[in-house]
Coordinates of C-alpha atoms and ligand atoms in Angstrom, one line a residue:
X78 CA 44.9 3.7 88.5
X79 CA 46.7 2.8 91.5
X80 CA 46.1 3.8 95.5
X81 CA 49.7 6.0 95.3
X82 CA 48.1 8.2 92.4
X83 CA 45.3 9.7 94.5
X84 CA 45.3 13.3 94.3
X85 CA 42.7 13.4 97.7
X86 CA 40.7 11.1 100.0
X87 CA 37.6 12.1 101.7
X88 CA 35.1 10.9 103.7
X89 CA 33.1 9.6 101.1
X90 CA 35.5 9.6 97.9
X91 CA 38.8 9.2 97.0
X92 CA 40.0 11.6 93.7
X93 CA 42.5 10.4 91.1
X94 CA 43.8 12.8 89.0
X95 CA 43.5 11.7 84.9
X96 CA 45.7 12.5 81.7
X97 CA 43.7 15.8 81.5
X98 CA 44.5 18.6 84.3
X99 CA 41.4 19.8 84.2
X100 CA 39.8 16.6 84.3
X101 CA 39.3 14.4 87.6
X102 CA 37.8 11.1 88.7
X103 CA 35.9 10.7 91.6
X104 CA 35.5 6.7 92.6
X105 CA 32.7 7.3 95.4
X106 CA 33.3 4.7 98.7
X107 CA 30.7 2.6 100.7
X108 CA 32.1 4.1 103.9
X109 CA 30.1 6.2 106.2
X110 CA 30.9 8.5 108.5
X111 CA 28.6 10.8 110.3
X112 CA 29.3 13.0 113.4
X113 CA 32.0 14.5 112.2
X114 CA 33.4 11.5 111.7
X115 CA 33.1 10.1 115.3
X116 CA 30.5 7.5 114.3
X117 CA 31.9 5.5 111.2
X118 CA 30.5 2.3 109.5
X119 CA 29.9 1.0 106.1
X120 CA 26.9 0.5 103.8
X121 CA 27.0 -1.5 101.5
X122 CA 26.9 -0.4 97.9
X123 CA 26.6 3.3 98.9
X124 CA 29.1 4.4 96.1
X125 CA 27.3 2.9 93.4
X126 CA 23.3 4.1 94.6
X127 CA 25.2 7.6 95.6
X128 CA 27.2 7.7 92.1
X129 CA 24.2 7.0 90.2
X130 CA 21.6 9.2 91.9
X131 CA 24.0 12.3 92.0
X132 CA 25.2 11.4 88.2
X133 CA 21.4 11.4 87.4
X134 CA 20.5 14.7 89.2
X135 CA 23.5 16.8 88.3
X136 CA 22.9 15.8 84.2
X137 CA 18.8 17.0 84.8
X138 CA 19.6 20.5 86.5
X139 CA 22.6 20.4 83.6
X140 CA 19.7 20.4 81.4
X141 CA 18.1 22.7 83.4
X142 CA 20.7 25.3 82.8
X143 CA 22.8 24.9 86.3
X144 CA 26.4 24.3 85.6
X145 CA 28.0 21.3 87.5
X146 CA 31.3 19.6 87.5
X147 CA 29.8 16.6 86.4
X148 CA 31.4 14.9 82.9
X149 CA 29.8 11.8 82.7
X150 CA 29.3 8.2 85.0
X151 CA 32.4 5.7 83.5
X152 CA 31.6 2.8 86.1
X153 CA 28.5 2.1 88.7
X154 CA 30.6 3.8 91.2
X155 CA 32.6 6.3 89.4
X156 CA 32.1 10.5 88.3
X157 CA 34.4 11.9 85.8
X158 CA 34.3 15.4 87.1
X159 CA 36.1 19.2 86.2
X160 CA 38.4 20.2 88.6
X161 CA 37.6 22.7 90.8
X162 CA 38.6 24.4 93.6
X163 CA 36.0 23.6 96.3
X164 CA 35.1 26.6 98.6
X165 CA 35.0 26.1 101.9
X166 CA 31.1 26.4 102.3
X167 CA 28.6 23.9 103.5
X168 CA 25.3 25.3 101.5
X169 CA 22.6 24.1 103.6
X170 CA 19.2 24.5 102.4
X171 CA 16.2 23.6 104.4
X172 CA 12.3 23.6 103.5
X173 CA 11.2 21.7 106.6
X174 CA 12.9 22.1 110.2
X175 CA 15.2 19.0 111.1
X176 CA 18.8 18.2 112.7
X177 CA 20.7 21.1 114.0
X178 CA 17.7 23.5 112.8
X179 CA 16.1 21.7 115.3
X180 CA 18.9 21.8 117.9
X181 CA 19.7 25.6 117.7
X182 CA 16.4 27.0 117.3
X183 CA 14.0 24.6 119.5
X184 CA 11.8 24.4 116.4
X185 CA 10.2 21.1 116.7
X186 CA 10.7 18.2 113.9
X187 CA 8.6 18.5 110.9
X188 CA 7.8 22.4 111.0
X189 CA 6.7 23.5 107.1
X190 CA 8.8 26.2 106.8
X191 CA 7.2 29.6 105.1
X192 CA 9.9 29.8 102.9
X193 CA 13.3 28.1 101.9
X194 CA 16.3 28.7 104.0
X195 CA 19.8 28.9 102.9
X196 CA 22.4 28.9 105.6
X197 CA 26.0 27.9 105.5
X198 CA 28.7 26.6 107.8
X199 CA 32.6 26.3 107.7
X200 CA 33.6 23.2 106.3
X201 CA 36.6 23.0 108.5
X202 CA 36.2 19.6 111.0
X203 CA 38.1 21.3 113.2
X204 CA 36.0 23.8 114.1
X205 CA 32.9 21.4 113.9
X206 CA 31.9 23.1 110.8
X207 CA 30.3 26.3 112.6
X208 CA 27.3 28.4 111.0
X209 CA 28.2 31.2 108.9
X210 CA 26.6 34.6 108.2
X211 CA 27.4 36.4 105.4
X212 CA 29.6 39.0 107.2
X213 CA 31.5 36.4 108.2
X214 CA 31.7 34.4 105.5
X215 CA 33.3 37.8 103.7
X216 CA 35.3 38.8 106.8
X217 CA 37.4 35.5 106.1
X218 CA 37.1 35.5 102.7
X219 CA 35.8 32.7 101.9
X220 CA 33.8 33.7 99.1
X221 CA 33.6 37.1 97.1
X222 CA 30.0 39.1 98.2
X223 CA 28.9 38.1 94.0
X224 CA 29.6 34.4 94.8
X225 CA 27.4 34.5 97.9
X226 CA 24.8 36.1 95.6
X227 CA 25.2 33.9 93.0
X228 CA 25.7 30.6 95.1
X229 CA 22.1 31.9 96.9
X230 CA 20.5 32.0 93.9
X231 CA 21.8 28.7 92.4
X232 CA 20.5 27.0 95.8
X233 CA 17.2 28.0 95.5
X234 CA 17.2 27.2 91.6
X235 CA 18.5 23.8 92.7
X236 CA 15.7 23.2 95.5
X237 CA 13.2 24.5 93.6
X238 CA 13.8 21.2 90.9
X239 CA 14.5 19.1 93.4
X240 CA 11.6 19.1 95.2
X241 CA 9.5 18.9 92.4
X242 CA 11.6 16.0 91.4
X243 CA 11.4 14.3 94.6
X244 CA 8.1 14.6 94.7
X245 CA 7.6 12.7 91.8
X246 CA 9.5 10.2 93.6
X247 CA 6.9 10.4 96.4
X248 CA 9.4 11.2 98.2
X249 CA 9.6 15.0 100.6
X250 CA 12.9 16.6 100.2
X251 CA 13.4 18.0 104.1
X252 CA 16.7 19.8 103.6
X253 CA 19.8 19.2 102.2
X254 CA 24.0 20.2 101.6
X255 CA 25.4 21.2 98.4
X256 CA 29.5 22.7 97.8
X257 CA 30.4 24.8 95.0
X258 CA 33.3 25.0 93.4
X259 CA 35.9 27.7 91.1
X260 CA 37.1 25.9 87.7
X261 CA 40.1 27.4 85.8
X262 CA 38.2 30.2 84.6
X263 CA 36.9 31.1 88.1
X264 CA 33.2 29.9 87.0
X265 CA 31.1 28.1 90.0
X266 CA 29.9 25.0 89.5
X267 CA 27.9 22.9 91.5
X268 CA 30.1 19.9 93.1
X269 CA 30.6 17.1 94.7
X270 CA 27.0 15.1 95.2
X271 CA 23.3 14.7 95.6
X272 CA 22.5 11.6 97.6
X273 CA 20.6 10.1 99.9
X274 CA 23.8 10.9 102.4
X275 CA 23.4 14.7 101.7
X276 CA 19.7 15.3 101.7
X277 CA 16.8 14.5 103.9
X278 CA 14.5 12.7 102.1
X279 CA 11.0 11.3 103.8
X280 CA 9.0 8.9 102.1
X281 CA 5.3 10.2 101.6
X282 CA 3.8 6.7 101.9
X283 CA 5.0 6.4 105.2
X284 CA 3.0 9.2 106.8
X285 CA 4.2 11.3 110.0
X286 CA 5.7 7.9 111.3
X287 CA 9.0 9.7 112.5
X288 CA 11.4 6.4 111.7
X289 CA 9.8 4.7 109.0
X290 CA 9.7 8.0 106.6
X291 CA 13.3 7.6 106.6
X292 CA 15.2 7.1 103.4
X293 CA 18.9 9.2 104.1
X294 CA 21.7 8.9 106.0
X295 CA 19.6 9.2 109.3
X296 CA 18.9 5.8 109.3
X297 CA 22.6 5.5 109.5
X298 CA 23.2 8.7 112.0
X299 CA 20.2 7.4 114.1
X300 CA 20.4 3.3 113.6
X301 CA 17.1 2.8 112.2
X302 CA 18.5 0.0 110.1
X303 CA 17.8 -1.0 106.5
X304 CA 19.9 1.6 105.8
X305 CA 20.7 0.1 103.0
X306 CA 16.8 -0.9 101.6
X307 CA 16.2 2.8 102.1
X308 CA 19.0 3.8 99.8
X309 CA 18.2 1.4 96.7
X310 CA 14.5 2.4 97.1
X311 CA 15.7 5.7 96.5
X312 CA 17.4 5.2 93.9
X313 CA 14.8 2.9 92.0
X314 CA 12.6 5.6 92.3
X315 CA 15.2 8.1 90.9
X316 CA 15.8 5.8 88.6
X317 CA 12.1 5.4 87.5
X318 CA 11.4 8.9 87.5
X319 CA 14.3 10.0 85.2
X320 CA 13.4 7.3 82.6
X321 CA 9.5 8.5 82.8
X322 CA 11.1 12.1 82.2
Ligands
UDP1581 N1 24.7 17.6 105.7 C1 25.7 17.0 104.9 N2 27.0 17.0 105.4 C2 27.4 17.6 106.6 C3 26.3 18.3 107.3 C4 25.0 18.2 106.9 O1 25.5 16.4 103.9 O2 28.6 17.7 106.9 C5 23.3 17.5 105.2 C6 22.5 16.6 106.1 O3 22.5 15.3 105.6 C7 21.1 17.3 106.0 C8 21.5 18.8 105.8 O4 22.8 18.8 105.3 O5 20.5 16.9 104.8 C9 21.3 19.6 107.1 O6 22.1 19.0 108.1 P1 22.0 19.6 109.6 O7 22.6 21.0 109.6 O8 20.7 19.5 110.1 O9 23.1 18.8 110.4 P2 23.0 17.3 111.0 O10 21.7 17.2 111.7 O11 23.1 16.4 109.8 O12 24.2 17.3 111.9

């Protein structure tokens, strides 16, 4: 595996290809961008805690009947993954208000919403990743109406485990982003991750205290520091809370 056989470098992993077409590898990177990439930095050992987390929740809502792209976890910071072809959809899915919820609606921080909300933006950095609605989302066609149905359905399946599972982790689950993906046989799988960069996670312990509750990527997007403490707390608690099942 060398750096000229890398099929695609993001933000946060670069993807090799592998013997097997339909097989890929994802080697997940400590770099960390937020911003739309204006603010960039590095935390250290984000690609292992982020690889293992992600590994650990796509294998329980395997087991919980969600199809994901995930194969299995060859090395601390790598995902042997199906290829897919990623739609262009952010799937944002939010139970309390925070971030650009916050910024577009005037709802202030912290507001229990009545009930989940799925929304979804453009992933195109060039735009700034916009917010979608449906309409548009099927004016561009981005996505078939059945996907939207299905990928709606599949988000609040997913949220509905993971903030149960959180919770077990004493830990809220705020909001968070998931992409979907087409395989060969146009099925949609749930891809790339579920990490502490990708969710909003606040830690029940720490009460309402707005910086302290902290344990994502806002410590990063904000400069709370310990970004990195928050990260591996995470994931010994993930950790813990898969091995007590
Ligand atoms: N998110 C993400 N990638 C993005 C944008 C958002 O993983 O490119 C996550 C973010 O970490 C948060 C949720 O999606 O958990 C909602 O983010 P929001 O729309 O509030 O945007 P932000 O405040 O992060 O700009």
């Amino acid at each position: 595996m060398t750096a000229q056989t890398k099929l695609y470098e993001g933000k946060a992993k670069i993807i090799y290809p592998t013997d097997n077409p339909e097989i890929l590898l994802a080697v997940f990177k400590d770099d960390a961008t937020a911003f739309n990439a204006q603010k960039r930095g590095s935390i250290q050992n984000k690609g292992t805690v982020n690889n293992i987390i992600s590994s650990k929740i796509f294998q329980q809502l395997e087991a919980r009947g969600v199809k994901t792209h995930f194969i299995e976890s060859p090395a601390p910071n790598q995902m042997r993954i199906k290829a897919v072809k990623i739609l262009p959809l952010e799937v944002v899915v939010r139970n309390i208000a925070a971030g650009s919820l916050c910024q577009q609606t005037g709802l202030p921080l912290g507001t229990v919403l009545k009930m989940p909300l799925v929304e979804f933006y453009y992933k195109n950095d060039q735009l700034g990743d916009p917010l979608l609605t449906r309409d548009r989302i099927l004016l561009m066609e981005l996505a078939t109406p059945e996907q939207v149905d299905s990928i709606i359905h599949l988000a609040l399946q997913i949220n509905e485990f993971l903030k149960e599972f959180f919770q077990g982790c004493g830990i809220t689950l705020v909001d968070f982003k998931l992409e979907f993906g087409l395989d060969s046989q146009q099925q949609l799988l749930l891809a790339d991750e579920i990490s502490p960069d990708t969710c909003r996670l606040w830690d029940v312990s720490a009460g309402d205290d707005p910086n302290r509750r902290v344990l994502d990527k806002d410590r990063f997007r904000r400069d709370l520091g310990n970004v990195e403490d928050a990260y591996q707390e995470v994931l010994r608690r993930v950790l813990e809370a898969v091995e007590k099942g």
